[in-house]
Amino acid sequence: GAIFSSGTIRDNVVNILDPRLINMRIFDLDGLKYLNPTTLNKFDVSDGNSAWSPISQISDDWSFDLTLAQFLNGNRYKLEVYAGDAAGNKHTAACPFGPLSGASDCLTGSIGSPKFVRYFRFDKTAPTVSITTPTTTSPNNIGGVNTLASLTGLALDTSGSGINYVEFSLAYADLSKRWDQAAVAWVTTSPGDLWNRATYYAGTSTWSAVGVSWLESQSYLLSARSVDNSSNTATAASITFNYDLAKPVS
C-alpha cells in the first residue's frame, strides 16, 4: 500500500515568492545509508548533508510519497524533518519537538537541529494465531466434563512489532447466526464475519474469550486472527465443533 510522511506547515505570509520549505531525510540504521532524496527509492546515499529531500510550497499541508522507498523488512530507520521559509526565518529553541514539548518550542528546526526526529522499524511480517480451546479432535465433539467455559489460543509476532490485539468470530456452522460479544447475544447479520475483541496476554502470548451462551446440540465455526502494531493481520485460524452436553437416552 501507499506510504507517506506528511504534516502541516503554517506561515504568516502566503506568497509564491516566499514559499514554505520542508526538508526530510531518512537513515537506515541497519544498512547505514540514507534514502536517495531525488528518487525517494533506494538507500544509497552516504553523505547526510546531501540526503535532505525538499518541498517548496505555499499551502499548509505537505507530504512525501514513500511508496517506492525500498525499506527492508525488520530494519530500523530514523526520520528527520525541519522547515523554514525562503526569507531564511527559523526557530530552533528546544529542538527536537517531542511529547513533552510546549507549543512555543522548536517551531521549525534546522538542518543541524531538526524539529522532528522519529524512529521506526519497518514491519511487513504478519503475526500468527492459533486456537487451543476447543481442542481439535475428529469428530470434534465438545461434551462430558468439557463445558467450554472459555475460548483460548496463542498469538505470536516474534520478529515484528508485537501483537496489538486478537479477534475471534463465532458462528453457527450454517452461518445463520453469529456471536456478538458486545451485545452478549446471538444475532442474525448480513454475510461476513462479525469479529469480537478477545483478551490478549502479552506475557504469555495467549488470548482468551469468555461469556459465550452456548446452545445445546449446535455445530459451530470458530475463527481467530491477530493484528500487530504495524497493522499486519494474521491468516485466520478456524475450526468447527459440535457442542453436545446432553446425556444420551436408551
mmCIF file of C-alpha atoms in Angstrom:
data_model
loop_
_atom_site.group_PDB
_atom_site.id
_atom_site.type_symbol
_atom_site.label_atom_id
_atom_site.label_comp_id
_atom_site.label_asym_id
_atom_site.label_seq_id
_atom_site.Cartn_x
_atom_site.Cartn_y
_atom_site.Cartn_z
ATOM 1 C CA GLY A 1 0.000 0.000 0.000
ATOM 2 C CA ALA A 2 0.872 3.654 -0.132
ATOM 3 C CA ILE A 3 3.356 5.052 2.418
ATOM 4 C CA PHE A 4 3.597 8.759 3.177
ATOM 5 C CA SER A 5 5.386 11.114 5.539
ATOM 6 C CA SER A 6 3.073 14.074 5.996
ATOM 7 C CA GLY A 7 2.206 17.037 8.189
ATOM 8 C CA THR A 8 1.303 20.721 8.174
ATOM 9 C CA ILE A 9 3.256 23.972 7.980
ATOM 10 C CA ARG A 10 1.958 27.481 8.616
ATOM 11 C CA ASP A 11 3.370 30.924 7.957
ATOM 12 C CA ASN A 12 2.040 34.476 8.212
ATOM 13 C CA VAL A 13 2.906 35.010 4.548
ATOM 14 C CA VAL A 14 1.232 33.281 1.606
ATOM 15 C CA ASN A 15 3.378 34.327 -1.340
ATOM 16 C CA ILE A 16 4.892 32.301 -4.140
ATOM 17 C CA LEU A 17 7.994 34.484 -3.823
ATOM 18 C CA ASP A 18 8.387 33.464 -0.159
ATOM 19 C CA PRO A 19 7.373 29.772 -0.115
ATOM 20 C CA ARG A 20 7.349 27.433 2.849
ATOM 21 C CA LEU A 21 10.175 24.915 2.812
ATOM 22 C CA ILE A 22 10.014 21.412 4.268
ATOM 23 C CA ASN A 23 13.040 19.110 4.334
ATOM 24 C CA MET A 24 13.074 15.410 5.196
ATOM 25 C CA ARG A 25 15.665 12.662 5.300
ATOM 26 C CA ILE A 26 15.563 9.017 6.343
ATOM 27 C CA PHE A 27 18.538 6.988 7.562
ATOM 28 C CA ASP A 28 18.677 3.189 7.554
ATOM 29 C CA LEU A 29 20.172 2.434 10.973
ATOM 30 C CA ASP A 30 20.995 -1.122 9.930
ATOM 31 C CA GLY A 31 22.083 -0.550 6.337
ATOM 32 C CA LEU A 32 23.901 2.699 7.284
ATOM 33 C CA LYS A 33 22.686 4.581 4.213
ATOM 34 C CA TYR A 34 20.317 7.497 3.621
ATOM 35 C CA LEU A 35 17.294 7.410 1.339
ATOM 36 C CA ASN A 36 18.094 8.997 -2.012
ATOM 37 C CA PRO A 37 16.475 12.472 -1.777
ATOM 38 C CA THR A 38 15.857 12.734 -5.523
ATOM 39 C CA THR A 39 14.209 9.391 -6.242
ATOM 40 C CA LEU A 40 12.939 8.515 -2.723
ATOM 41 C CA ASN A 41 13.624 4.954 -3.837
ATOM 42 C CA LYS A 42 16.967 3.426 -2.869
ATOM 43 C CA PHE A 43 19.009 3.838 0.303
ATOM 44 C CA ASP A 44 22.247 4.652 -1.498
ATOM 45 C CA VAL A 45 23.422 7.994 -0.085
ATOM 46 C CA SER A 46 26.315 8.134 2.395
ATOM 47 C CA ASP A 47 26.537 11.897 2.990
ATOM 48 C CA GLY A 48 23.850 13.028 5.398
ATOM 49 C CA ASN A 49 24.154 16.676 4.369
ATOM 50 C CA SER A 50 23.128 15.795 0.809
ATOM 51 C CA ALA A 51 20.323 13.448 1.866
ATOM 52 C CA TRP A 52 17.681 16.097 2.566
ATOM 53 C CA SER A 53 14.654 15.923 0.273
ATOM 54 C CA PRO A 54 12.977 19.368 -0.114
ATOM 55 C CA ILE A 55 9.432 20.533 -0.730
ATOM 56 C CA SER A 56 8.662 24.160 -1.628
ATOM 57 C CA GLN A 57 5.027 25.249 -1.413
ATOM 58 C CA ILE A 58 2.614 27.946 -0.231
ATOM 59 C CA SER A 59 -0.099 25.611 1.108
ATOM 60 C CA ASP A 60 -0.376 24.285 4.667
ATOM 61 C CA ASP A 61 -0.364 20.512 4.089
ATOM 62 C CA TRP A 62 2.806 18.753 2.976
ATOM 63 C CA SER A 63 3.511 15.164 2.022
ATOM 64 C CA PHE A 64 6.422 12.971 0.873
ATOM 65 C CA ASP A 65 5.360 9.885 -1.098
ATOM 66 C CA LEU A 66 7.488 6.980 0.185
ATOM 67 C CA THR A 67 5.555 4.227 -1.566
ATOM 68 C CA LEU A 68 8.545 3.312 -3.762
ATOM 69 C CA ALA A 69 11.133 3.544 -0.973
ATOM 70 C CA GLN A 70 12.989 0.233 -0.654
ATOM 71 C CA PHE A 71 12.507 -0.283 3.064
ATOM 72 C CA LEU A 72 13.839 -3.641 4.250
ATOM 73 C CA ASN A 73 11.617 -5.765 6.426
ATOM 74 C CA GLY A 74 12.887 -5.734 10.007
ATOM 75 C CA ASN A 75 15.290 -2.814 9.537
ATOM 76 C CA ARG A 76 15.267 0.228 11.818
ATOM 77 C CA TYR A 77 15.033 3.762 10.454
ATOM 78 C CA LYS A 78 15.481 7.347 11.618
ATOM 79 C CA LEU A 79 13.280 10.049 10.074
ATOM 80 C CA GLU A 80 14.122 13.766 10.449
ATOM 81 C CA VAL A 81 12.152 16.832 9.345
ATOM 82 C CA TYR A 82 12.761 20.570 9.573
ATOM 83 C CA ALA A 83 11.124 23.597 7.950
ATOM 84 C CA GLY A 84 11.642 27.265 7.138
ATOM 85 C CA ASP A 85 10.824 29.867 4.528
ATOM 86 C CA ALA A 86 12.613 31.457 1.592
ATOM 87 C CA ALA A 87 13.446 34.505 3.726
ATOM 88 C CA GLY A 88 15.568 32.314 5.990
ATOM 89 C CA ASN A 89 13.364 32.554 9.082
ATOM 90 C CA LYS A 90 13.741 29.680 11.538
ATOM 91 C CA HIS A 91 13.270 28.807 15.190
ATOM 92 C CA THR A 92 15.410 26.110 16.833
ATOM 93 C CA ALA A 93 14.962 26.651 20.570
ATOM 94 C CA ALA A 94 14.287 23.406 22.486
ATOM 95 C CA CYS A 95 14.633 21.141 19.448
ATOM 96 C CA PRO A 96 13.722 18.438 18.671
ATOM 97 C CA PHE A 97 9.986 18.615 19.317
ATOM 98 C CA GLY A 98 8.772 15.738 21.473
ATOM 99 C CA PRO A 99 5.889 14.553 23.655
ATOM 100 C CA LEU A 100 6.843 16.934 26.480
ATOM 101 C CA SER A 101 7.456 19.978 24.278
ATOM 102 C CA GLY A 102 5.451 23.169 24.643
ATOM 103 C CA ALA A 103 3.580 24.973 21.899
ATOM 104 C CA SER A 104 6.355 27.554 21.526
ATOM 105 C CA ASP A 105 9.230 25.041 21.407
ATOM 106 C CA CYS A 106 11.190 24.256 18.213
ATOM 107 C CA LEU A 107 8.833 25.912 15.728
ATOM 108 C CA THR A 108 10.828 24.993 12.604
ATOM 109 C CA GLY A 109 14.098 23.287 13.488
ATOM 110 C CA SER A 110 17.101 23.453 11.191
ATOM 111 C CA ILE A 111 19.483 21.238 9.234
ATOM 112 C CA GLY A 112 21.667 20.874 12.302
ATOM 113 C CA SER A 113 18.773 20.536 14.746
ATOM 114 C CA PRO A 114 15.663 19.089 13.059
ATOM 115 C CA LYS A 115 12.243 19.733 14.525
ATOM 116 C CA PHE A 116 11.112 16.112 14.331
ATOM 117 C CA VAL A 117 13.285 13.065 14.939
ATOM 118 C CA ARG A 118 11.394 9.798 14.825
ATOM 119 C CA TYR A 119 12.500 6.172 14.881
ATOM 120 C CA PHE A 120 10.611 3.219 13.453
ATOM 121 C CA ARG A 121 11.056 -0.402 12.433
ATOM 122 C CA PHE A 122 9.691 -1.468 9.047
ATOM 123 C CA ASP A 123 7.490 -4.498 9.609
ATOM 124 C CA LYS A 124 5.695 -6.334 6.804
ATOM 125 C CA THR A 125 5.655 -9.753 8.503
ATOM 126 C CA ALA A 126 2.215 -10.929 9.505
ATOM 127 C CA PRO A 127 1.774 -12.314 13.034
ATOM 128 C CA THR A 128 0.418 -15.795 13.684
ATOM 129 C CA VAL A 129 -2.568 -17.040 15.635
ATOM 130 C CA SER A 130 -3.834 -20.442 16.720
ATOM 131 C CA ILE A 131 -6.752 -21.928 18.641
ATOM 132 C CA THR A 132 -6.011 -24.040 21.715
ATOM 133 C CA THR A 133 -9.509 -24.438 23.167
ATOM 134 C CA PRO A 134 -11.625 -26.152 21.944
ATOM 135 C CA THR A 135 -9.113 -28.897 21.257
ATOM 136 C CA THR A 136 -9.362 -30.210 17.735
ATOM 137 C CA THR A 137 -10.307 -33.871 17.516
ATOM 138 C CA SER A 138 -12.080 -35.979 14.931
ATOM 139 C CA PRO A 139 -15.016 -35.897 15.233
ATOM 140 C CA ASN A 140 -14.708 -32.622 17.101
ATOM 141 C CA ASN A 141 -17.341 -33.009 19.792
ATOM 142 C CA ILE A 142 -17.414 -30.948 22.997
ATOM 143 C CA GLY A 143 -19.241 -32.776 25.758
ATOM 144 C CA GLY A 144 -18.993 -34.544 29.081
ATOM 145 C CA VAL A 145 -16.929 -32.510 31.527
ATOM 146 C CA ASN A 146 -15.806 -30.134 28.750
ATOM 147 C CA THR A 147 -18.271 -27.313 29.360
ATOM 148 C CA LEU A 148 -16.180 -24.879 27.280
ATOM 149 C CA ALA A 149 -16.000 -22.040 29.788
ATOM 150 C CA SER A 150 -13.562 -20.149 27.593
ATOM 151 C CA LEU A 151 -12.049 -19.972 24.125
ATOM 152 C CA THR A 152 -8.247 -19.767 24.158
ATOM 153 C CA GLY A 153 -5.274 -19.712 21.842
ATOM 154 C CA LEU A 154 -1.839 -18.319 21.028
ATOM 155 C CA ALA A 155 -0.845 -15.164 19.122
ATOM 156 C CA LEU A 156 2.796 -14.521 18.205
ATOM 157 C CA ASP A 157 4.798 -11.836 16.406
ATOM 158 C CA THR A 158 8.329 -12.906 17.253
ATOM 159 C CA SER A 159 10.235 -10.857 14.645
ATOM 160 C CA GLY A 160 7.896 -7.915 14.211
ATOM 161 C CA SER A 161 6.342 -5.002 16.063
ATOM 162 C CA GLY A 162 4.373 -7.104 18.564
ATOM 163 C CA ILE A 163 0.731 -8.097 18.866
ATOM 164 C CA ASN A 164 -1.740 -5.226 19.074
ATOM 165 C CA TYR A 165 -4.946 -7.215 19.518
ATOM 166 C CA VAL A 166 -6.673 -10.531 18.830
ATOM 167 C CA GLU A 167 -10.198 -11.011 17.499
ATOM 168 C CA PHE A 168 -12.464 -14.017 17.228
ATOM 169 C CA SER A 169 -15.511 -14.794 15.133
ATOM 170 C CA LEU A 170 -18.003 -17.405 16.283
ATOM 171 C CA ALA A 171 -20.993 -18.543 14.230
ATOM 172 C CA TYR A 172 -23.406 -21.392 13.812
ATOM 173 C CA ALA A 173 -21.900 -23.813 11.333
ATOM 174 C CA ASP A 174 -24.638 -22.909 8.821
ATOM 175 C CA LEU A 175 -23.792 -19.194 9.365
ATOM 176 C CA SER A 176 -27.398 -18.388 10.250
ATOM 177 C CA LYS A 177 -26.315 -16.612 13.450
ATOM 178 C CA ARG A 178 -23.129 -15.046 14.800
ATOM 179 C CA TRP A 179 -21.986 -14.266 18.313
ATOM 180 C CA ASP A 180 -21.926 -10.572 19.255
ATOM 181 C CA GLN A 181 -19.694 -10.210 22.304
ATOM 182 C CA ALA A 182 -20.731 -6.610 22.951
ATOM 183 C CA ALA A 183 -24.436 -7.478 22.924
ATOM 184 C CA VAL A 184 -23.804 -10.830 24.664
ATOM 185 C CA ALA A 185 -26.198 -12.415 22.193
ATOM 186 C CA TRP A 186 -26.503 -14.463 19.037
ATOM 187 C CA VAL A 187 -27.520 -12.186 16.192
ATOM 188 C CA THR A 188 -28.558 -12.523 12.580
ATOM 189 C CA THR A 189 -26.206 -10.489 10.414
ATOM 190 C CA SER A 190 -25.558 -9.852 6.755
ATOM 191 C CA PRO A 191 -22.965 -12.098 5.079
ATOM 192 C CA GLY A 192 -19.488 -11.655 6.509
ATOM 193 C CA ASP A 193 -17.785 -12.339 9.798
ATOM 194 C CA LEU A 194 -18.611 -10.460 12.969
ATOM 195 C CA TRP A 195 -15.288 -10.021 14.780
ATOM 196 C CA ASN A 196 -15.148 -9.693 18.565
ATOM 197 C CA ARG A 197 -12.168 -8.470 20.548
ATOM 198 C CA ALA A 198 -10.527 -11.159 22.688
ATOM 199 C CA THR A 199 -8.365 -10.557 25.777
ATOM 200 C CA TYR A 200 -4.673 -10.780 24.899
ATOM 201 C CA TYR A 201 -1.970 -11.558 27.470
ATOM 202 C CA ALA A 202 1.363 -10.300 26.152
ATOM 203 C CA GLY A 203 3.383 -12.017 28.875
ATOM 204 C CA THR A 204 2.271 -15.470 27.775
ATOM 205 C CA SER A 205 1.324 -14.668 24.149
ATOM 206 C CA THR A 206 -2.108 -16.149 24.803
ATOM 207 C CA TRP A 207 -5.639 -14.930 24.173
ATOM 208 C CA SER A 208 -8.988 -15.855 25.640
ATOM 209 C CA ALA A 209 -12.689 -15.068 25.421
ATOM 210 C CA VAL A 210 -15.421 -15.914 27.903
ATOM 211 C CA GLY A 211 -19.141 -15.416 28.348
ATOM 212 C CA VAL A 212 -20.448 -17.194 25.251
ATOM 213 C CA SER A 213 -24.011 -18.519 25.594
ATOM 214 C CA TRP A 214 -23.692 -21.966 24.082
ATOM 215 C CA LEU A 215 -26.706 -23.667 22.527
ATOM 216 C CA GLU A 216 -27.014 -27.375 23.191
ATOM 217 C CA SER A 217 -26.557 -29.721 20.216
ATOM 218 C CA GLN A 218 -25.379 -26.927 17.946
ATOM 219 C CA SER A 219 -22.452 -27.034 15.495
ATOM 220 C CA TYR A 220 -20.155 -24.011 15.497
ATOM 221 C CA LEU A 221 -17.472 -22.368 13.362
ATOM 222 C CA LEU A 222 -14.768 -20.533 15.329
ATOM 223 C CA SER A 223 -12.140 -18.296 13.704
ATOM 224 C CA ALA A 224 -9.390 -16.189 15.274
ATOM 225 C CA ARG A 225 -6.975 -13.621 13.902
ATOM 226 C CA SER A 226 -4.294 -11.351 15.343
ATOM 227 C CA VAL A 227 -3.167 -7.876 14.268
ATOM 228 C CA ASP A 228 0.280 -6.489 15.090
ATOM 229 C CA ASN A 229 1.337 -2.931 15.893
ATOM 230 C CA SER A 230 2.149 -2.344 12.216
ATOM 231 C CA SER A 231 -1.409 -3.316 11.209
ATOM 232 C CA ASN A 232 -0.320 -6.620 9.650
ATOM 233 C CA THR A 233 -3.087 -9.222 10.020
ATOM 234 C CA ALA A 234 -2.522 -12.915 10.584
ATOM 235 C CA THR A 235 -4.098 -15.567 8.413
ATOM 236 C CA ALA A 236 -7.146 -16.618 10.386
ATOM 237 C CA ALA A 237 -7.189 -19.955 12.206
ATOM 238 C CA SER A 238 -10.523 -21.781 12.068
ATOM 239 C CA ILE A 239 -12.128 -24.907 13.489
ATOM 240 C CA THR A 240 -15.602 -26.412 13.569
ATOM 241 C CA PHE A 241 -17.020 -28.338 16.511
ATOM 242 C CA ASN A 242 -20.229 -29.724 17.947
ATOM 243 C CA TYR A 243 -21.454 -28.651 21.391
ATOM 244 C CA ASP A 244 -23.234 -31.598 22.994
ATOM 245 C CA LEU A 245 -23.578 -31.853 26.769
ATOM 246 C CA ALA A 246 -26.874 -33.744 26.844
ATOM 247 C CA LYS A 247 -26.715 -37.296 28.106
ATOM 248 C CA PRO A 248 -27.931 -39.950 25.686
ATOM 249 C CA VAL A 249 -31.179 -41.726 26.417
ATOM 250 C CA SER A 250 -31.527 -45.517 25.998
#
